[in-house]
């Protein structure tokens, strides 16, 4: 079948600045992208850049931008209320009539005083991207990329996913009257995420493979069918996800923390947050860079190994395995982008064990903040970065929590019941996290029994 051709992206103009595409490897600057968003010269990833950005551009005066973004928070316009579109001066242009928004972004930051004490840092906060419309950080990129699909008049959008991208894509496609095709690994994603994609009306295909296998099929599919690819190789996704870092800096009164810590799976999110930090410094919205560190699960650690074993010179794909199914990824697409921001900000890469993830999740939960396992790698990673001395006691740290607790209640219930690691090689190590478990107590419907339970808990 002939390859399907359509110009998806073109050079655009906004507020005196121009956004263009550039290949991250060979530097080619195509006027449009092909269906798979790969450079037609060398096959690597594309990114947006803004050649019109100069410090003497009045449209980009840092003080004026900060004040404009703040004013928009009181506006009744849907695009101003979105925590993504509110920052549209730092994004490529998409016509307003194509914008699909669910009022995404606007996520809270929380202090974690007990986790701070336990890890020995003075200031520890979490930005909870799980408090988005579909309960994960994916919505910030999806609002923007789904809108670009709408602009391109696509009927179908598609993604391969470990569950959160698909939930988000299905919702935004439905809101924009587009059909969505989801490819997910059979049996390897949580029920919460699968149920979202079903309810939002996606054609949901559970493939007998892993996430990396789903990506391979999808890449072949988009070359043959007119479907718009919504994985994070799509540079619009990265642009939308940048806003989490912009919003964070605004929440911190434009005083960057010393460290930002993110989970690493396909490595789109770390790339996006790092890109935003570098751009904000270029535009003098911030005057110094936080160190951006990336944490992977030990069983899904190709990026950690790339940096530690090969100095970032190559990435060896692996068969990934972790109970943090969101980041069960062995061949991350955006590893070169992530490497660039890791090096540019002076961040570090770490790996954490399954038990460390489960314990960290329960510790965050005990502060009244629920996140999914993949998010908890951040706290587990911080502990290691404290032990290695990379993060110092007096420094300020922000963890990016990427998904909500209710995305994967199965994991949480098994952990608290003490079943999570039964029969696995981690059973012995898991005993160390027992003090964090709070199994439900089944009692007779009897006042005395409840009082006895209360008294026992008090002791
Ligand atoms: N945390 C959660 C909750 C995720 O769902 C993902 C990725 C990540 C972290 C890692 O982010 O891939 O940008 O490095 N989930 C994708 C998905 C792969 O299909 O939902 P990343």
Short mmCIF file of C-alpha atoms and ligand atoms in Angstrom, two decimals:
data_model
loop_
_atom_site.label_atom_id
_atom_site.label_comp_id
_atom_site.label_asym_id
_atom_site.label_seq_id
_atom_site.Cartn_x
_atom_site.Cartn_y
_atom_site.Cartn_z
CA UNK A 1 0.00 0.00 0.00
CA UNK A 2 1.24 3.47 -0.80
CA UNK A 3 2.48 5.46 2.12
CA UNK A 4 -0.05 7.94 3.37
CA UNK A 5 1.13 11.51 3.05
CA UNK A 6 -0.25 14.51 4.79
CA UNK A 7 1.40 17.63 6.03
CA UNK A 8 0.88 17.53 9.76
CA UNK A 9 2.93 20.43 10.90
CA UNK A 10 3.98 23.61 9.31
CA UNK A 11 5.94 26.69 10.23
CA UNK A 12 3.70 28.93 12.30
CA UNK A 13 3.76 32.40 13.65
CA UNK A 14 2.66 33.69 17.04
CA UNK A 15 3.27 36.97 18.84
CA UNK A 16 6.27 37.77 16.68
CA UNK A 17 7.91 34.40 17.28
CA UNK A 18 8.13 31.44 14.93
CA UNK A 19 8.08 27.78 15.90
CA UNK A 20 9.92 25.33 13.70
CA UNK A 21 10.79 21.68 13.70
CA UNK A 22 14.33 20.45 14.03
CA UNK A 23 15.85 16.98 14.11
CA UNK A 24 17.62 16.40 17.44
CA UNK A 25 20.41 14.42 15.74
CA UNK A 26 21.22 15.84 12.29
CA UNK A 27 19.75 19.31 12.82
CA UNK A 28 17.57 19.19 9.69
CA UNK A 29 14.68 21.70 9.90
CA UNK A 30 11.81 20.24 7.84
CA UNK A 31 8.73 22.35 7.15
CA UNK A 32 6.49 19.45 8.05
CA UNK A 33 6.66 16.06 9.74
CA UNK A 34 5.84 12.65 8.34
CA UNK A 35 3.26 10.36 9.94
CA UNK A 36 5.78 8.77 12.31
CA UNK A 37 7.32 12.10 13.40
CA UNK A 38 10.81 10.88 12.53
CA UNK A 39 13.38 12.88 10.60
CA UNK A 40 13.17 11.86 6.95
CA UNK A 41 16.95 12.38 6.63
CA UNK A 42 18.30 10.36 9.58
CA UNK A 43 15.28 8.79 11.32
CA UNK A 44 15.76 10.45 14.72
CA UNK A 45 13.20 12.48 16.71
CA UNK A 46 11.99 15.99 15.95
CA UNK A 47 11.56 18.85 18.41
CA UNK A 48 10.11 22.32 18.23
CA UNK A 49 12.33 25.36 18.55
CA UNK A 50 11.55 29.06 18.46
CA UNK A 51 14.04 30.95 16.30
CA UNK A 52 12.21 34.25 16.94
CA UNK A 53 12.90 34.19 20.69
CA UNK A 54 15.20 37.03 21.60
CA UNK A 55 15.54 38.79 24.91
CA UNK A 56 14.65 42.15 23.31
CA UNK A 57 11.31 40.89 21.96
CA UNK A 58 8.62 42.94 23.74
CA UNK A 59 6.13 40.04 23.40
CA UNK A 60 8.45 37.92 25.56
CA UNK A 61 9.29 40.38 28.32
CA UNK A 62 9.51 38.08 31.39
CA UNK A 63 7.68 40.40 33.78
CA UNK A 64 4.90 41.05 31.27
CA UNK A 65 4.48 37.33 30.59
CA UNK A 66 4.29 36.49 34.30
CA UNK A 67 1.65 39.11 34.84
CA UNK A 68 -0.37 38.06 31.75
CA UNK A 69 -0.39 34.40 32.88
CA UNK A 70 -1.51 35.39 36.36
CA UNK A 71 -4.33 37.57 34.99
CA UNK A 72 -5.62 34.68 32.90
CA UNK A 73 -6.30 32.69 36.07
CA UNK A 74 -9.31 34.91 36.72
CA UNK A 75 -10.59 34.74 33.13
CA UNK A 76 -13.75 32.84 32.16
CA UNK A 77 -12.31 31.75 28.82
CA UNK A 78 -11.79 27.97 28.59
CA UNK A 79 -8.30 28.36 27.15
CA UNK A 80 -7.24 30.75 29.91
CA UNK A 81 -8.56 28.35 32.55
CA UNK A 82 -6.46 25.50 31.17
CA UNK A 83 -3.12 25.14 32.92
CA UNK A 84 -1.62 24.37 29.51
CA UNK A 85 -3.12 26.91 27.14
CA UNK A 86 -2.67 29.66 29.73
CA UNK A 87 1.03 29.55 28.83
CA UNK A 88 0.47 29.56 25.05
CA UNK A 89 3.12 32.22 24.41
CA UNK A 90 5.72 29.48 25.00
CA UNK A 91 3.99 26.95 22.75
CA UNK A 92 3.66 26.55 18.98
CA UNK A 93 0.54 28.14 17.56
CA UNK A 94 -2.65 26.10 17.20
CA UNK A 95 -5.82 27.92 16.09
CA UNK A 96 -8.25 28.48 18.97
CA UNK A 97 -11.09 26.72 17.10
CA UNK A 98 -9.08 23.47 17.10
CA UNK A 99 -8.26 23.51 20.81
CA UNK A 100 -9.65 20.57 22.80
CA UNK A 101 -9.43 21.24 26.52
CA UNK A 102 -10.68 19.58 29.70
CA UNK A 103 -9.29 22.31 31.96
CA UNK A 104 -6.10 20.27 32.42
CA UNK A 105 -3.06 21.33 34.39
CA UNK A 106 -3.70 23.59 37.39
CA UNK A 107 -2.30 20.83 39.58
CA UNK A 108 -1.41 21.40 43.24
CA UNK A 109 1.93 21.29 45.01
CA UNK A 110 2.02 19.76 48.47
CA UNK A 111 4.60 19.82 51.24
CA UNK A 112 5.64 16.35 52.41
CA UNK A 113 7.04 17.11 55.87
CA UNK A 114 7.26 13.51 57.10
CA UNK A 115 8.92 12.28 53.92
CA UNK A 116 11.28 15.26 54.18
CA UNK A 117 12.27 14.25 57.71
CA UNK A 118 12.68 10.61 56.71
CA UNK A 119 14.93 11.49 53.76
CA UNK A 120 16.79 14.25 55.61
CA UNK A 121 16.02 17.21 53.36
CA UNK A 122 14.84 20.59 54.55
CA UNK A 123 12.17 21.21 51.93
CA UNK A 124 10.33 18.49 50.04
CA UNK A 125 7.30 19.18 47.88
CA UNK A 126 5.34 17.16 45.35
CA UNK A 127 3.60 18.48 42.27
CA UNK A 128 0.70 16.12 41.76
CA UNK A 129 0.10 15.66 38.05
CA UNK A 130 -2.31 12.85 38.95
CA UNK A 131 -4.83 15.59 39.75
CA UNK A 132 -5.56 16.08 36.04
CA UNK A 133 -8.87 15.31 34.29
CA UNK A 134 -7.95 11.69 33.49
CA UNK A 135 -5.75 11.42 36.59
CA UNK A 136 -2.30 11.48 35.03
CA UNK A 137 0.23 13.97 33.68
CA UNK A 138 -0.54 12.81 30.14
CA UNK A 139 -3.42 15.29 29.84
CA UNK A 140 -1.09 18.28 29.59
CA UNK A 141 0.54 16.90 26.46
CA UNK A 142 -2.63 15.35 25.12
CA UNK A 143 -4.71 18.52 25.07
CA UNK A 144 -2.10 20.06 22.82
CA UNK A 145 -1.34 17.09 20.55
CA UNK A 146 -5.00 16.05 20.16
CA UNK A 147 -5.73 19.63 19.14
CA UNK A 148 -3.04 19.43 16.48
CA UNK A 149 -4.73 16.23 15.18
CA UNK A 150 -7.97 18.18 15.01
CA UNK A 151 -6.21 20.97 13.17
CA UNK A 152 -4.92 18.35 10.69
CA UNK A 153 -8.54 17.10 10.24
CA UNK A 154 -7.68 13.53 11.21
CA UNK A 155 -10.59 11.15 11.87
CA UNK A 156 -8.45 8.66 13.79
CA UNK A 157 -5.80 9.12 16.47
CA UNK A 158 -3.76 6.25 17.93
CA UNK A 159 -1.20 5.38 20.58
CA UNK A 160 0.66 2.49 22.13
CA UNK A 161 0.46 2.73 25.89
CA UNK A 162 1.04 1.27 29.32
CA UNK A 163 -2.38 2.70 30.18
CA UNK A 164 -2.24 6.39 30.99
CA UNK A 165 -1.54 7.77 27.52
CA UNK A 166 -4.39 5.66 26.19
CA UNK A 167 -6.83 6.86 28.88
CA UNK A 168 -5.91 10.45 28.16
CA UNK A 169 -5.96 10.09 24.39
CA UNK A 170 -9.35 8.37 24.42
CA UNK A 171 -10.85 11.20 26.48
CA UNK A 172 -9.46 14.03 24.35
CA UNK A 173 -10.37 12.25 21.10
CA UNK A 174 -13.93 11.83 22.35
CA UNK A 175 -14.13 15.52 23.28
CA UNK A 176 -12.82 16.44 19.82
CA UNK A 177 -15.17 14.06 17.94
CA UNK A 178 -12.32 11.88 16.71
CA UNK A 179 -12.00 8.10 16.79
CA UNK A 180 -9.20 6.61 18.86
CA UNK A 181 -7.22 3.39 18.54
CA UNK A 182 -5.44 2.08 21.62
CA UNK A 183 -2.72 -0.58 21.56
CA UNK A 184 -1.92 -1.91 25.02
CA UNK A 185 -0.02 -4.95 26.28
CA UNK A 186 -2.47 -7.70 27.16
CA UNK A 187 -2.69 -8.24 30.91
CA UNK A 188 0.08 -5.77 31.78
CA UNK A 189 -1.95 -2.65 32.52
CA UNK A 190 -4.12 -1.78 35.47
CA UNK A 191 -7.90 -2.14 35.36
CA UNK A 192 -8.40 1.51 36.21
CA UNK A 193 -6.59 2.63 33.07
CA UNK A 194 -8.18 0.00 30.83
CA UNK A 195 -11.65 0.96 32.05
CA UNK A 196 -11.02 4.60 31.15
CA UNK A 197 -10.16 3.82 27.55
CA UNK A 198 -13.29 1.63 27.23
CA UNK A 199 -15.60 4.23 28.73
CA UNK A 200 -14.22 7.04 26.58
CA UNK A 201 -15.07 4.97 23.50
CA UNK A 202 -11.67 3.95 22.14
CA UNK A 203 -11.14 0.92 19.93
CA UNK A 204 -9.01 -0.87 22.51
CA UNK A 205 -6.70 -3.63 21.26
CA UNK A 206 -4.88 -5.72 23.86
CA UNK A 207 -1.91 -7.14 22.00
CA UNK A 208 -0.10 -10.28 23.13
CA UNK A 209 3.18 -8.46 23.58
CA UNK A 210 4.71 -5.78 25.79
CA UNK A 211 4.63 -1.97 25.41
CA UNK A 212 7.67 -2.00 23.11
CA UNK A 213 5.91 -4.55 20.88
CA UNK A 214 2.83 -2.31 20.73
CA UNK A 215 5.04 0.61 19.64
CA UNK A 216 6.51 -1.46 16.80
CA UNK A 217 3.07 -2.36 15.44
CA UNK A 218 1.85 1.22 15.73
CA UNK A 219 4.86 2.63 13.87
CA UNK A 220 4.11 0.27 10.98
CA UNK A 221 0.42 1.11 11.11
CA UNK A 222 0.82 4.90 10.83
CA UNK A 223 2.84 4.44 7.63
CA UNK A 224 -0.11 2.62 6.06
CA UNK A 225 -3.23 4.23 7.46
CA UNK A 226 -4.27 7.86 7.94
CA UNK A 227 -4.10 7.77 11.73
CA UNK A 228 -2.45 10.47 13.77
CA UNK A 229 0.22 9.22 16.17
CA UNK A 230 -0.21 10.49 19.71
CA UNK A 231 2.76 8.87 21.47
CA UNK A 232 5.34 11.22 22.94
CA UNK A 233 7.52 11.05 19.81
CA UNK A 234 4.90 13.55 18.63
CA UNK A 235 6.60 16.87 19.50
CA UNK A 236 3.25 18.53 20.30
CA UNK A 237 2.98 16.17 23.29
CA UNK A 238 6.31 17.42 24.60
CA UNK A 239 5.28 21.06 24.15
CA UNK A 240 2.08 20.57 26.17
CA UNK A 241 3.93 18.69 28.90
CA UNK A 242 6.39 21.57 29.22
CA UNK A 243 3.69 23.58 30.97
CA UNK A 244 3.94 21.45 34.13
CA UNK A 245 7.36 22.99 34.73
CA UNK A 246 6.19 26.50 33.86
CA UNK A 247 3.22 26.18 36.21
CA UNK A 248 5.52 24.80 38.92
CA UNK A 249 7.85 27.79 38.67
CA UNK A 250 4.87 30.16 38.88
CA UNK A 251 3.66 28.32 42.01
CA UNK A 252 7.13 28.76 43.51
CA UNK A 253 7.11 32.49 42.70
CA UNK A 254 9.72 31.85 39.97
CA UNK A 255 12.26 30.67 42.58
CA UNK A 256 13.47 27.31 41.25
CA UNK A 257 14.09 24.48 43.72
CA UNK A 258 17.54 22.89 43.79
CA UNK A 259 16.23 19.58 42.47
CA UNK A 260 13.30 18.27 40.44
CA UNK A 261 12.89 14.49 40.37
CA UNK A 262 10.81 12.63 37.76
CA UNK A 263 10.09 9.00 36.92
CA UNK A 264 11.56 7.71 33.65
CA UNK A 265 9.66 5.38 31.31
CA UNK A 266 9.52 6.32 27.66
CA UNK A 267 11.34 9.52 28.78
CA UNK A 268 8.97 12.04 27.19
CA UNK A 269 8.06 13.71 30.46
CA UNK A 270 11.60 14.30 31.66
CA UNK A 271 12.48 15.64 28.21
CA UNK A 272 9.52 18.04 28.31
CA UNK A 273 10.20 19.33 31.81
CA UNK A 274 13.89 19.79 31.01
CA UNK A 275 13.08 21.60 27.76
CA UNK A 276 10.81 23.99 29.65
CA UNK A 277 13.50 24.69 32.26
CA UNK A 278 16.09 25.47 29.58
CA UNK A 279 13.66 27.68 27.67
CA UNK A 280 12.57 29.52 30.80
CA UNK A 281 16.18 30.31 31.58
CA UNK A 282 16.79 31.44 28.01
CA UNK A 283 13.82 33.81 28.31
CA UNK A 284 14.99 34.97 31.77
CA UNK A 285 11.78 33.79 33.43
CA UNK A 286 14.10 32.02 35.87
CA UNK A 287 17.70 32.87 36.62
CA UNK A 288 19.06 29.44 37.55
CA UNK A 289 18.38 25.85 36.62
CA UNK A 290 17.19 23.14 39.00
CA UNK A 291 18.97 19.82 38.59
CA UNK A 292 16.56 17.44 36.85
CA UNK A 293 17.05 13.83 37.97
CA UNK A 294 15.41 10.78 36.42
CA UNK A 295 14.53 7.59 38.31
CA UNK A 296 13.79 4.20 36.78
CA UNK A 297 12.60 0.90 38.21
CA UNK A 298 15.49 -1.56 38.44
CA UNK A 299 13.63 -4.04 36.22
CA UNK A 300 13.04 -1.40 33.54
CA UNK A 301 16.27 0.57 33.65
CA UNK A 302 17.66 0.92 30.09
CA UNK A 303 18.29 4.64 30.52
CA UNK A 304 20.02 4.20 33.88
CA UNK A 305 22.29 1.62 32.27
CA UNK A 306 22.87 3.77 29.22
CA UNK A 307 24.16 6.62 31.38
CA UNK A 308 26.00 4.57 34.01
CA UNK A 309 27.51 1.88 31.77
CA UNK A 310 27.89 3.59 28.41
CA UNK A 311 28.22 7.26 29.37
CA UNK A 312 25.03 7.94 27.37
CA UNK A 313 26.74 6.91 24.12
CA UNK A 314 24.19 4.21 23.36
CA UNK A 315 21.04 2.63 24.76
CA UNK A 316 20.67 -1.11 24.85
CA UNK A 317 16.98 -2.13 24.69
CA UNK A 318 15.94 -4.71 27.29
CA UNK A 319 12.93 -6.80 28.24
CA UNK A 320 11.41 -4.76 31.01
CA UNK A 321 9.64 -6.02 34.10
CA UNK A 322 8.26 -4.10 37.07
CA UNK A 323 5.05 -3.94 39.09
CA UNK A 324 5.07 -0.22 38.32
CA UNK A 325 3.44 -1.12 35.00
CA UNK A 326 3.28 2.49 33.77
CA UNK A 327 7.06 2.48 33.33
CA UNK A 328 7.47 -1.12 32.15
CA UNK A 329 9.39 0.04 29.08
CA UNK A 330 12.59 -1.47 27.67
CA UNK A 331 13.27 0.74 24.65
CA UNK A 332 12.46 4.36 25.53
CA UNK A 333 11.86 6.51 22.45
CA UNK A 334 13.00 9.84 23.91
CA UNK A 335 16.23 8.73 25.58
CA UNK A 336 18.43 11.15 23.63
CA UNK A 337 16.22 14.10 24.52
CA UNK A 338 16.27 13.00 28.18
CA UNK A 339 20.05 12.62 28.11
CA UNK A 340 20.39 16.16 26.79
CA UNK A 341 18.32 17.71 29.61
CA UNK A 342 19.98 15.51 32.23
CA UNK A 343 23.38 16.79 31.14
CA UNK A 344 22.26 20.40 30.57
CA UNK A 345 20.76 20.69 34.08
CA UNK A 346 23.43 18.62 35.84
CA UNK A 347 20.93 16.01 37.05
CA UNK A 348 21.51 12.39 38.00
CA UNK A 349 19.96 9.07 37.05
CA UNK A 350 19.04 6.37 39.59
CA UNK A 351 17.35 2.99 39.76
CA UNK A 352 15.16 1.68 42.57
CA UNK A 353 13.93 -1.78 43.57
CA UNK A 354 10.36 -3.02 43.60
CA UNK A 355 10.24 -2.97 47.40
CA UNK A 356 11.71 0.55 47.53
CA UNK A 357 8.94 1.68 45.17
CA UNK A 358 6.18 0.06 47.22
CA UNK A 359 7.53 1.49 50.49
CA UNK A 360 7.89 4.99 49.02
CA UNK A 361 4.33 4.85 47.71
CA UNK A 362 3.00 4.00 51.18
CA UNK A 363 5.09 6.79 52.74
CA UNK A 364 3.64 9.36 50.33
CA UNK A 365 0.18 7.87 50.98
CA UNK A 366 0.65 8.27 54.72
CA UNK A 367 0.89 12.03 54.12
CA UNK A 368 -2.61 11.92 52.59
CA UNK A 369 -1.32 12.10 49.02
CA UNK A 370 -2.17 9.14 46.81
CA UNK A 371 -0.07 8.32 43.79
CA UNK A 372 0.47 5.32 41.55
CA UNK A 373 3.57 3.11 41.84
CA UNK A 374 5.44 4.71 38.92
CA UNK A 375 5.17 8.10 40.64
CA UNK A 376 6.64 6.77 43.87
CA UNK A 377 9.99 5.98 42.23
CA UNK A 378 10.70 9.68 42.76
CA UNK A 379 10.75 9.44 46.55
CA UNK A 380 12.58 6.11 46.45
CA UNK A 381 15.13 7.73 44.13
CA UNK A 382 15.49 10.77 46.36
CA UNK A 383 16.49 8.50 49.26
CA UNK A 384 19.29 7.07 47.15
CA UNK A 385 20.37 10.49 45.92
CA UNK A 386 20.55 11.64 49.56
CA UNK A 387 22.65 8.63 50.50
CA UNK A 388 25.05 9.24 47.61
CA UNK A 389 25.33 12.90 48.65
CA UNK A 390 24.01 14.21 45.32
CA UNK A 391 21.10 15.86 47.14
CA UNK A 392 22.22 17.76 50.23
CA UNK A 393 20.32 18.23 53.49
CA UNK A 394 19.75 21.95 53.09
CA UNK A 395 18.51 21.71 49.50
CA UNK A 396 14.96 22.04 48.22
CA UNK A 397 13.40 19.21 46.22
CA UNK A 398 10.24 18.87 44.13
CA UNK A 399 8.98 15.41 43.17
CA UNK A 400 6.75 15.10 40.11
CA UNK A 401 3.94 12.66 40.93
CA UNK A 402 2.66 11.48 37.57
CA UNK A 403 -0.47 9.46 38.27
CA UNK A 404 -3.24 9.10 40.85
CA UNK A 405 -3.51 6.36 43.49
CA UNK A 406 -6.83 5.16 42.05
CA UNK A 407 -5.21 4.29 38.72
CA UNK A 408 -3.92 1.07 40.27
CA UNK A 409 -5.75 0.20 43.51
CA UNK A 410 -4.88 -3.47 43.05
CA UNK A 411 -1.20 -2.75 43.77
CA UNK A 412 -2.11 -0.75 46.88
CA UNK A 413 -4.47 -3.32 48.32
CA UNK A 414 -2.02 -6.16 47.75
CA UNK A 415 0.76 -4.16 49.40
CA UNK A 416 -1.27 -3.38 52.52
CA UNK A 417 -2.56 -6.94 52.77
CA UNK A 418 1.01 -8.16 52.53
CA UNK A 419 0.43 -10.12 49.28
CA UNK A 420 2.30 -7.96 46.79
CA UNK A 421 5.55 -9.86 46.87
CA UNK A 422 4.32 -13.29 47.95
CA UNK A 423 6.15 -16.00 46.01
CA UNK A 424 8.53 -13.54 44.34
CA UNK A 425 12.29 -13.16 44.87
CA UNK A 426 11.51 -9.87 46.66
CA UNK A 427 9.67 -11.58 49.54
CA UNK A 428 12.54 -11.34 52.01
CA UNK A 429 13.35 -7.70 51.22
CA UNK A 430 9.61 -6.90 51.47
CA UNK A 431 9.63 -7.78 55.16
CA UNK A 432 11.47 -4.49 55.73
CA UNK A 433 8.42 -2.54 54.47
CA UNK A 434 5.98 -4.39 56.74
CA UNK A 435 5.74 -1.49 59.20
CA UNK A 436 4.11 0.58 56.43
CA UNK A 437 1.32 -1.91 55.79
CA UNK A 438 -2.18 -1.20 57.05
CA UNK A 439 -4.34 -4.20 56.21
CA UNK A 440 -8.09 -3.83 56.67
CA UNK A 441 -9.45 -5.42 59.86
CA UNK A 442 -12.52 -7.62 59.45
CA UNK A 443 -14.66 -7.62 62.60
CA UNK A 444 -18.10 -8.65 63.76
CA UNK A 445 -20.66 -5.81 63.75
CA UNK A 446 -20.01 -5.29 67.43
CA UNK A 447 -19.16 -2.08 69.33
CA UNK A 448 -16.79 -3.87 71.67
CA UNK A 449 -14.81 -5.29 68.77
CA UNK A 450 -14.42 -1.83 67.20
CA UNK A 451 -13.35 -0.30 70.53
CA UNK A 452 -10.81 -3.10 70.99
CA UNK A 453 -9.44 -2.37 67.51
CA UNK A 454 -9.21 1.35 68.30
CA UNK A 455 -7.41 0.67 71.58
CA UNK A 456 -5.01 -1.70 69.87
CA UNK A 457 -4.24 0.96 67.24
CA UNK A 458 -3.65 3.53 69.99
CA UNK A 459 -1.00 1.28 71.55
N1 LIG B 1 4.47 7.80 35.41
C1 LIG B 1 3.30 7.37 34.90
C2 LIG B 1 2.14 7.27 35.82
C3 LIG B 1 3.22 7.02 33.54
O1 LIG B 1 2.07 6.60 33.04
C4 LIG B 1 4.37 7.10 32.73
C5 LIG B 1 4.34 6.71 31.32
C6 LIG B 1 5.55 7.57 33.33
C7 LIG B 1 5.56 7.91 34.66
C8 LIG B 1 6.80 7.73 32.56
O2 LIG B 1 6.73 8.85 31.76
O3 LIG B 1 7.13 7.72 29.61
O4 LIG B 1 7.26 10.18 29.79
O5 LIG B 1 9.00 8.76 30.84
N2 LIG B 1 3.34 6.19 30.76
C9 LIG B 1 3.20 5.96 29.31
C10 LIG B 1 1.82 5.48 28.96
C11 LIG B 1 4.29 5.22 28.70
O6 LIG B 1 1.65 4.82 27.92
O7 LIG B 1 0.89 5.78 29.70
P1 LIG B 1 7.60 8.89 30.41
#
